[in-house]
Coordinates of C-alpha atoms in Angstrom, one line a residue:
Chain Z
X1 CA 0.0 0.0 0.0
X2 CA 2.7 2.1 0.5
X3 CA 3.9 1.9 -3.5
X4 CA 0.5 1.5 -4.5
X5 CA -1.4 4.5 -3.4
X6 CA 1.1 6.6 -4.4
X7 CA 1.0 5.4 -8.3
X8 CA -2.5 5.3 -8.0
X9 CA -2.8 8.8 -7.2
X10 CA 0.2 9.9 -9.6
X11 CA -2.0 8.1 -12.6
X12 CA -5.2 9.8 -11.3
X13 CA -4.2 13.2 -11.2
X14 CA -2.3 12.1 -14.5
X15 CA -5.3 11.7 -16.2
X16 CA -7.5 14.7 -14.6
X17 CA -5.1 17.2 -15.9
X18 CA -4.8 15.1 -19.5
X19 CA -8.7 15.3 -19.9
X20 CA -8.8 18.2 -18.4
X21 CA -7.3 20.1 -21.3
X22 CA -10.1 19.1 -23.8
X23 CA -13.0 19.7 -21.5
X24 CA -13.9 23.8 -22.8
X25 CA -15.5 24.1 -19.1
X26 CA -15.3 27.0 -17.0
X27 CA -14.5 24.4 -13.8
X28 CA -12.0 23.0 -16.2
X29 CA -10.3 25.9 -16.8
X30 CA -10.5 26.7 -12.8
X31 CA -8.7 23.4 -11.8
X32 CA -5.9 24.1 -14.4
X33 CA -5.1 27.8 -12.9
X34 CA -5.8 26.4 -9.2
X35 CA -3.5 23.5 -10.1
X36 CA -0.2 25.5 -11.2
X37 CA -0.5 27.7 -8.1
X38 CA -1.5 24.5 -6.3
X39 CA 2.2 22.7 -7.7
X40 CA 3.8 25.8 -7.2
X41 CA 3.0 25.5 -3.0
X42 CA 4.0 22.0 -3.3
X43 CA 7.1 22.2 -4.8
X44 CA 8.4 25.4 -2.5
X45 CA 7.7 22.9 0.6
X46 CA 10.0 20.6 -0.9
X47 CA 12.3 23.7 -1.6
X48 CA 11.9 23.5 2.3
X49 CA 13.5 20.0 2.4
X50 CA 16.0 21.0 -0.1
X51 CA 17.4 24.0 1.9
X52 CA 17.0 21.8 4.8
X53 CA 19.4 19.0 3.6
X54 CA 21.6 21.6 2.7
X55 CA 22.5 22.8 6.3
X56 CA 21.9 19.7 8.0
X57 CA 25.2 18.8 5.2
X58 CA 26.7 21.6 6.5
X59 CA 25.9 21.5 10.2
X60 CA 27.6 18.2 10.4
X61 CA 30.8 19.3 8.1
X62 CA 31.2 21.9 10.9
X63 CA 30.5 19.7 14.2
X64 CA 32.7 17.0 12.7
X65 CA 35.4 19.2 11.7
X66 CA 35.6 17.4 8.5
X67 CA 37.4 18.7 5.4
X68 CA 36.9 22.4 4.4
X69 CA 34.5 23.0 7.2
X70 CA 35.3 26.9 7.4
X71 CA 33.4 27.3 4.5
X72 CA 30.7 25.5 5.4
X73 CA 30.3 28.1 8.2
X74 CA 30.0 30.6 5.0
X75 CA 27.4 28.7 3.6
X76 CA 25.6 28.4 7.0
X77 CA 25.7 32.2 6.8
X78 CA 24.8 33.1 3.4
X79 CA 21.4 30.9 4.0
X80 CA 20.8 32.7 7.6
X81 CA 21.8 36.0 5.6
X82 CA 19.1 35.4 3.0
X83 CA 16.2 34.3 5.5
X84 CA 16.8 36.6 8.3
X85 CA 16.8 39.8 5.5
X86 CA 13.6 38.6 3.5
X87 CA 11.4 37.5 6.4
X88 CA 12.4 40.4 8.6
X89 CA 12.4 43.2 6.3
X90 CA 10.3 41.8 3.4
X91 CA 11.6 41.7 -0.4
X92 CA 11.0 45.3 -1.5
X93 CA 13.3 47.3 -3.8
X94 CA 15.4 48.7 -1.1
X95 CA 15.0 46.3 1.3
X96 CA 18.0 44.7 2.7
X97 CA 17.4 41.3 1.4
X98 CA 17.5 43.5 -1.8
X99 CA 20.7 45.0 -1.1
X100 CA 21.9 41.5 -0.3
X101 CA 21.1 40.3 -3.9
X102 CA 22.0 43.4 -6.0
X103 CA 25.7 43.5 -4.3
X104 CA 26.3 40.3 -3.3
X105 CA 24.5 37.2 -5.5
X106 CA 24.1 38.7 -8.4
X107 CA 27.9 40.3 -9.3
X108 CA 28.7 36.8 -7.9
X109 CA 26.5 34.9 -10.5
X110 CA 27.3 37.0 -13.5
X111 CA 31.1 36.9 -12.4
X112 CA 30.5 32.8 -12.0
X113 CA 29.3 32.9 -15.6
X114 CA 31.8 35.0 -17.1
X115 CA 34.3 32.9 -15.8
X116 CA 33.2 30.6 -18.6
X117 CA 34.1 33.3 -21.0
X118 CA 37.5 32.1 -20.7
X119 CA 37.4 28.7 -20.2
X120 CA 35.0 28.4 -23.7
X121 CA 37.5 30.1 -25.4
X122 CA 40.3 27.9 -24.1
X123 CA 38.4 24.7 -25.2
X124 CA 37.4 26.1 -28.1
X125 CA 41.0 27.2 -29.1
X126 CA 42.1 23.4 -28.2
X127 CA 38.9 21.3 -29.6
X128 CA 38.2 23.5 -32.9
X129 CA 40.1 21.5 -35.6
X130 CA 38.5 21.8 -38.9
X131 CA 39.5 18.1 -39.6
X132 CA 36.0 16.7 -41.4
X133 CA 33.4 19.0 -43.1
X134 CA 31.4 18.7 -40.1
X135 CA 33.5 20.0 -37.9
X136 CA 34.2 23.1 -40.4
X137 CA 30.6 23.5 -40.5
X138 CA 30.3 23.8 -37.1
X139 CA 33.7 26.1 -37.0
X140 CA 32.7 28.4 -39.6
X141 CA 28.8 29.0 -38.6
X142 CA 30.4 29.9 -34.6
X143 CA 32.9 32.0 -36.2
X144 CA 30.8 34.3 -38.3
X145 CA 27.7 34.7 -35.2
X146 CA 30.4 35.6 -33.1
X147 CA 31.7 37.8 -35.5
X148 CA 28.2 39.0 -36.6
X149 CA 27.7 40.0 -32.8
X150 CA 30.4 42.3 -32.9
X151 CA 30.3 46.2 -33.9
X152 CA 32.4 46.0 -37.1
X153 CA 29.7 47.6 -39.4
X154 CA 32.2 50.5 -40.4
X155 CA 35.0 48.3 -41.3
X156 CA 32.6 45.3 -43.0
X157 CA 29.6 46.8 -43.5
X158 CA 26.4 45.0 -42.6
X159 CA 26.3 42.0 -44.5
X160 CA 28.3 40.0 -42.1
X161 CA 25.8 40.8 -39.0
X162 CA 23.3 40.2 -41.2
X163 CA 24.5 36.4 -42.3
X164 CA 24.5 35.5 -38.7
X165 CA 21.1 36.8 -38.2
X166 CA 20.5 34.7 -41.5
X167 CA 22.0 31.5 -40.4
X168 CA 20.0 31.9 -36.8
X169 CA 16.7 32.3 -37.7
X170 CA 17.4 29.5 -40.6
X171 CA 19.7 26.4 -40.5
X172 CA 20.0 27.2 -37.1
X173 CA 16.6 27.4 -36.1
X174 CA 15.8 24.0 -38.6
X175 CA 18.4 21.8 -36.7
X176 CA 16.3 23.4 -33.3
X177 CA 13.2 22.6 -34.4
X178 CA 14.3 18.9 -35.2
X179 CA 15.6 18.9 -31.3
X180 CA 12.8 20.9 -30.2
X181 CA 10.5 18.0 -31.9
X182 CA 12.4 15.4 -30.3
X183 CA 12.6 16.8 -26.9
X184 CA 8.5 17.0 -26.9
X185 CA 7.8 13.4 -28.1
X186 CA 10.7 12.0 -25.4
X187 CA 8.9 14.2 -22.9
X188 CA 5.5 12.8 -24.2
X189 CA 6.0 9.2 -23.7
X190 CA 8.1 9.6 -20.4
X191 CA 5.1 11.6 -19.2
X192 CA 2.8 8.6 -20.3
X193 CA 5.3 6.1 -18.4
X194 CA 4.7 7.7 -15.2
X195 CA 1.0 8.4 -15.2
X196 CA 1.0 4.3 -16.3
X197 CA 3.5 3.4 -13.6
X198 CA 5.5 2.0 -15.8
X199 CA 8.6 4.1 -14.6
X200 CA 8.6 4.6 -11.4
X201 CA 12.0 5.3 -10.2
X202 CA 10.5 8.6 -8.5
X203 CA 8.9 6.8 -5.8
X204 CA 12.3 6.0 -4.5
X205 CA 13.9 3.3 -2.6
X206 CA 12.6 1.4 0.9
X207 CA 9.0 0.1 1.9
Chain J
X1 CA 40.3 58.1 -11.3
X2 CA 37.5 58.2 -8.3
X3 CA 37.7 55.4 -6.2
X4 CA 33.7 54.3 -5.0
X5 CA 33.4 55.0 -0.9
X6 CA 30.2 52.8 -1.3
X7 CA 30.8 49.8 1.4
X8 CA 28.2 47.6 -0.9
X9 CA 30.6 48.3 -4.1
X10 CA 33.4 47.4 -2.4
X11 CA 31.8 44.1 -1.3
X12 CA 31.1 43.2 -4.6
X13 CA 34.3 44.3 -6.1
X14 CA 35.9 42.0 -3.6
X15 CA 33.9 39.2 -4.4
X16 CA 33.8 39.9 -8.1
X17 CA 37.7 39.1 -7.9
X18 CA 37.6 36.8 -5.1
X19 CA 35.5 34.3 -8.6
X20 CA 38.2 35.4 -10.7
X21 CA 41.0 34.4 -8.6
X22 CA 39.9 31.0 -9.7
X23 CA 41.9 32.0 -13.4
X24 CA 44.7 31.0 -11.6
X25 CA 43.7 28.0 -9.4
X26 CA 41.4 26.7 -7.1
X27 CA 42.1 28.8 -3.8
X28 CA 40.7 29.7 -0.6
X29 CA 38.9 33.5 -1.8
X30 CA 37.3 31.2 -4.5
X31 CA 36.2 28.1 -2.4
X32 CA 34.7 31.3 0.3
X33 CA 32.7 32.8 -2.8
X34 CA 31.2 29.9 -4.0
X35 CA 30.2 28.5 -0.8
X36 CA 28.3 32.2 -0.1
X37 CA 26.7 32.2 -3.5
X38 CA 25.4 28.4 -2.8
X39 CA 23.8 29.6 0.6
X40 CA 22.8 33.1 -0.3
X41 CA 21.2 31.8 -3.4
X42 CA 19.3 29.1 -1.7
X43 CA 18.1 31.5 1.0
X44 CA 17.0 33.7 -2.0
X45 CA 15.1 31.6 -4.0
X46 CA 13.2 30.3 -0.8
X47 CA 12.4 33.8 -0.1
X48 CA 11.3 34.7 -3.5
X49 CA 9.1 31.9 -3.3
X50 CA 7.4 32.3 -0.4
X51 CA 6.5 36.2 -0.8
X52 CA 5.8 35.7 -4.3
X53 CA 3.8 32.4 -4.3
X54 CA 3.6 31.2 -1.4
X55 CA 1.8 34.2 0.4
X56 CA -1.0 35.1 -2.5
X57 CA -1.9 31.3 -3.2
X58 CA -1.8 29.9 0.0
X59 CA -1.6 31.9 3.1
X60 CA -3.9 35.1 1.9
X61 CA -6.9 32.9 0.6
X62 CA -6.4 30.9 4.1
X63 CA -6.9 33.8 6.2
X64 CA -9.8 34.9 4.3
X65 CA -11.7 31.9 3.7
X66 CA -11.3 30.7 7.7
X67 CA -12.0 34.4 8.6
X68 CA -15.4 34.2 6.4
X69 CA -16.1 30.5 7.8
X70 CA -15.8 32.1 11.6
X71 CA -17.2 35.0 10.6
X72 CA -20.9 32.7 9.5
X73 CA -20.7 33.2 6.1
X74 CA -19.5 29.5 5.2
X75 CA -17.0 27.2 3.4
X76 CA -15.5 29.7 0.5
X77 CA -13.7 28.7 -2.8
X78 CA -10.7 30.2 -0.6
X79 CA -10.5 26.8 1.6
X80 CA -9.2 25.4 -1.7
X81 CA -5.8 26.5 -1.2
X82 CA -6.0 23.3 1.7
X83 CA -5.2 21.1 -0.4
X84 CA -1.8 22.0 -1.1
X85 CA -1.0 23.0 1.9
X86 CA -1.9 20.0 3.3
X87 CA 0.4 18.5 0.7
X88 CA 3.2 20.6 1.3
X89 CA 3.1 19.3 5.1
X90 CA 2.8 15.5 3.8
X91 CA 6.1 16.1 1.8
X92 CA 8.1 17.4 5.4
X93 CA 7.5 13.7 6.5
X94 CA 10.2 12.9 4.6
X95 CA 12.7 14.4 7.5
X96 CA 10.5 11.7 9.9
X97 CA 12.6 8.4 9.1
X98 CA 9.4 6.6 10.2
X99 CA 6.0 7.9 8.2
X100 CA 8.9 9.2 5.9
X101 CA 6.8 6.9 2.8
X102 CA 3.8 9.4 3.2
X103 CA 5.5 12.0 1.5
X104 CA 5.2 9.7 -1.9
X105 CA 1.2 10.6 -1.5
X106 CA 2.7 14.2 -2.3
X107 CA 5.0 13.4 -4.6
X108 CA 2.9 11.5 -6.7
X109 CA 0.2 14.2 -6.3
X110 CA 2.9 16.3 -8.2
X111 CA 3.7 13.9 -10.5
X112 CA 0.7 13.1 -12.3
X113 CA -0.8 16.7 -12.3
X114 CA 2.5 18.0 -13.5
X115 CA 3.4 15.0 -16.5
X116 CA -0.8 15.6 -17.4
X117 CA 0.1 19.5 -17.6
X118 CA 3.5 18.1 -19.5
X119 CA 1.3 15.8 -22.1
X120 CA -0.4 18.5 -23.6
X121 CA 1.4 21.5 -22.9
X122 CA 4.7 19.9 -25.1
X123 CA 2.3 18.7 -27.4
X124 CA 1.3 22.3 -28.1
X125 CA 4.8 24.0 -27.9
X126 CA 7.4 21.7 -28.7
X127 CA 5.3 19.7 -31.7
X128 CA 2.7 21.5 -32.8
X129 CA 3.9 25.0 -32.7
X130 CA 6.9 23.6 -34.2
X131 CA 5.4 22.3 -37.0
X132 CA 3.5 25.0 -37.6
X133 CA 6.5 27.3 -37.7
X134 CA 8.2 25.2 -39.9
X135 CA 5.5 25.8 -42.7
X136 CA 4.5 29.2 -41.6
X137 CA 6.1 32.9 -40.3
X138 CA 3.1 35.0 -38.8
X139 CA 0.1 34.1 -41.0
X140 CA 2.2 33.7 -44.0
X141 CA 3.8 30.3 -45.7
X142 CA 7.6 30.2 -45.5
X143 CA 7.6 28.6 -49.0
X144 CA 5.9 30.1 -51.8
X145 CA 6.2 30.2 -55.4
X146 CA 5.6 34.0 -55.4
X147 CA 8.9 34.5 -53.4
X148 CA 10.5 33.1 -56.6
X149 CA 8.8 35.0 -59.1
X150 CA 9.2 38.2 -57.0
X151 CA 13.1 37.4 -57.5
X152 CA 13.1 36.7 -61.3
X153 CA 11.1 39.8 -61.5
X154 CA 13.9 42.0 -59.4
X155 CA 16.6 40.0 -58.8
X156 CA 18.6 40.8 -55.2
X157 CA 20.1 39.3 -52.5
X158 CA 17.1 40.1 -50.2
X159 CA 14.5 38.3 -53.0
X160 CA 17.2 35.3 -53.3
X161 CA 17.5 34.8 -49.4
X162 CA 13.2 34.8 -49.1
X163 CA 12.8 32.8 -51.6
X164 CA 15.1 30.2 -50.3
X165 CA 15.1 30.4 -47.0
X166 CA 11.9 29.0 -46.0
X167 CA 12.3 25.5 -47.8
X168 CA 15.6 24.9 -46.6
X169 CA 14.2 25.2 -43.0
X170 CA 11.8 22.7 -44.2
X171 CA 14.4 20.3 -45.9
X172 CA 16.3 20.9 -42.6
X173 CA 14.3 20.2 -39.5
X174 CA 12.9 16.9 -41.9
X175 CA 16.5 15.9 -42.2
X176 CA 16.9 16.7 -38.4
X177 CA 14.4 14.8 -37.7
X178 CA 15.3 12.2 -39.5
X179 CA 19.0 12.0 -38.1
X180 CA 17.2 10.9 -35.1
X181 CA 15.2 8.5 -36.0
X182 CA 16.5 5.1 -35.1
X183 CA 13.8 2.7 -36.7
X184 CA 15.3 2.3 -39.6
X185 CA 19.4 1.9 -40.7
X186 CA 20.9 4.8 -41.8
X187 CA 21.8 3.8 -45.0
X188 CA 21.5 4.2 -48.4
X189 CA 18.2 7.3 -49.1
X190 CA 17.8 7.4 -44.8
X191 CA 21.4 8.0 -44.4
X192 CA 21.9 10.6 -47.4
X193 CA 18.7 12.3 -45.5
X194 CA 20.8 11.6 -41.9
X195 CA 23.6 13.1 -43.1
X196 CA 22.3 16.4 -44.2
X197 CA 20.5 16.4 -41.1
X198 CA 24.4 16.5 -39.9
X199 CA 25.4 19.1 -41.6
X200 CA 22.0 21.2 -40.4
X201 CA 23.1 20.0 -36.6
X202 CA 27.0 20.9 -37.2
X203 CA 25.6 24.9 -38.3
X204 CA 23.1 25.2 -35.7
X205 CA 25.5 24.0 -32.8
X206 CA 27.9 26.5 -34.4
X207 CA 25.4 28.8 -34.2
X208 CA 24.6 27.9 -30.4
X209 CA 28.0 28.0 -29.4
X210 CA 29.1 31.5 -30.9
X211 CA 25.5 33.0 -29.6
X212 CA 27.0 31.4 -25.7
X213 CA 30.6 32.8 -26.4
X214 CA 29.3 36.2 -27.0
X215 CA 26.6 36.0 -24.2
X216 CA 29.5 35.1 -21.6
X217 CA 31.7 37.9 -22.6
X218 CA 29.1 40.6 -22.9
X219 CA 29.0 39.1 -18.7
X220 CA 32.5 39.5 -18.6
X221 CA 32.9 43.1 -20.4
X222 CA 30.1 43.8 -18.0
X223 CA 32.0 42.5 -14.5
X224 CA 35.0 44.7 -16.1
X225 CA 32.8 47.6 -16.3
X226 CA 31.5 47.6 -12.7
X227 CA 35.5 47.3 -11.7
X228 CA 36.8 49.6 -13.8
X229 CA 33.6 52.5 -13.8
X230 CA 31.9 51.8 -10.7
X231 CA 34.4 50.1 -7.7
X232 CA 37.8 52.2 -9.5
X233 CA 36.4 55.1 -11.3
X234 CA 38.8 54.5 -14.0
X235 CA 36.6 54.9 -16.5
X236 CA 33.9 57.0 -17.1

């Protein structure tokens, strides 16, 4: 019973929301809004047990003294940082939960991701052989959107920004729409082997 | 040059290189960077949730349907918001090592509503609108034998590249598709097909990874502007 409710509800609500979407009811149309905020609530309490493993990982890095457990105090206070601004103060734009984010996560983040910057280049300057056609292809179409993304206009004119506009919105978009199309039929039929039960690697290990 | 007196800039200067320090190799100002961004972000997103979604959907429509059920005026469409709340409190069993198999009720509550939501919501945006923009731009076709005559009537580049254009993004997502498609050998008319499809891939990962490159260093010029402008006053 424990297994079985549990599919037996996941195939149930499955099936509500499937039929759901061809029913032109106003009801209908009620449970679908209701049920995104409804999944929304759901899945912040589980954000709860996220955040929660995180510093019970942490907590015991630090009583245990185990490796790098310094920084685990750091984590221990960004977390405490975060919660103790937004639920004392509140989240507006000067708030200093705001302040938090605007000078502390977010030139962290964007510095985080421009670190890649660099290390693209690198693996690009070490991987970027033009050895088959393919991998010419591929060489050549990077080479002129980066190029097209950059202000040259008075020294090329526009036709090079405007052949990597071209070979976005065309091959580019072709070979996305073929992954796209892919992506929605794999997503399908996993979808359909969950509501049937037949994968059910979500309901975890144990009883 | 005018140095910022702002103790916020300076924090995120600091930080800012602290990230980059990691050019070099992994050090302590990096490891003590990344583990504040892990726990500030977390702390964040928690918060965001909570005011954002948490208080509107759930704790707003509680207080006013129990206050109009206390009040005499009876069960409101309010009380709704019960049921995921109650759900979100069967998913904390899981810290309870002993009713710890209750929180699948949850989880498979989320589940099915969310791969019933999935079935039809990718069947309208990843096939169907797909399709449809395959064939069509706004409410015209991409391939039309007007687009040709246009160009033999005034020959240019723009009139060659419309005319064109929309049929090879035909021929190219069928050839994309058709890469994938694993149900027959690729051989002989299937793998001529598959192997345009190859050269359609090749451009469009190209394509993806020149957009990224840019992206990440319009980041980076970006992080070097705050330095330079903002935290030093270098530039102006």
């Amino acid at each position: 019973m424990r297994r079985e409710l549990p599919l037996a509800i996941c195939f149930i609500m499955g099936l509500i929301m499937t039929v759901q979407f061809f029913v032109p009811h106003h009801y209908s149309q009620w449970l679908f809004d209701n049920m995104l905020k409804w999944l929304i609530i759901v899945l912040t309490f589980a954000m709860i047990l996220g955040i929660g493993n995180l510093v019970k990982l942490h907590l015991q890095k630090v009583q245990h003294r185990r490796r790098d457990w310094l920084y685990s105090i750091v984590a221990l206070f960004g977390v405490t940082a975060s919660l103790v601004t937004g639920f004392g103060w509140g989240i507006e734009a000067d708030s200093p939960f705001m302040v938090l984010y605007n000078y502390v996560q977010i030139p962290m983040q964007a510095t985080m991701f421009s670190l890649l910057a660099f290390y693209i280049a690198s693996a690009a300057f070490r991987t970027f052989r033009a050895r088959t056609v393919e991998a010419t292809l591929l060489l050549v179409a990077a080479v002129i959107v980066m190029l097209g993304r950059v202000p040259l206009e008075g020294i090329v004119g526009r036709w090079l920004p405007d052949l990597a506009e071209w070979i976005l919105d065309y091959p580019n978009m072709a070979a996305k729409r073929g992954i796209m199309i892919g992506i929605g039929l794999g997503a399908i039929s996993t979808a359909l082997k969950i509501i049937l039960g037949i994968e059910r690697s979500w309901l975890g290990g144990g009883d | 040059m005018h140095i910022s007196t702002d103790i916020w800039i300076w924090i995120a200067a600091i930080l800012t290189l602290c990230i980059y320090s990691f050019l070099y190799k992994d050090n302590p100002f990096y490891k003590f960077a990344e583990h504040l961004l892990v726990g500030v972000s977390a702390g964040y997103f928690f918060v965001i949730y909570f005011w954002n979604l948490v208080v509107p959907n759930l704790l707003t429509p509680l207080k006013t349907g129990f206050g109009t059920l206390f009040s005499g005026g009876g069960f409101t469409g309010d009380l709704a918001a019960l049921v995921p709340g109650i759900l979100g409190l069967i998913i904390l069993t899981r810290l309870i090592p002993k009713i710890a198999w209750m929180s699948r009720w949850a989880i498979g509550f989320y589940f099915g509503a969310f791969q019933g939501i999935i079935i039809t919501g990718y069947m309208q945006a990843y096939i169907l609108a797909q399709i449809y923009g395959t064939f069509m731009k706004g409410a015209d076709p991409v391939f039309s034998i007007a687009y040709f005559g246009n160009f033999f009537g005034d020959p240019s580049w723009g009139k060659v590249l419309l005319a064109v254009s929309g049929p090879l993004m035909i021929v190219g997502v069928i050839c994309t598709l058709t890469y994938f498609f694993f149900s027959t050998e690729h051989k002989g008319f299937v793998g001529g097909v598959a192997k345009i499809g190859i050269v359609f891939l090749m451009i469009g990962f190209g394509a993806s990874f020149g957009y990224t490159v840019m992206a990440r260093v319009s980041l980076l010029i970006g992080r070097l502007q705050f330095l330079l402008r903002d935290w030093l006053g270098i530039i102006s």
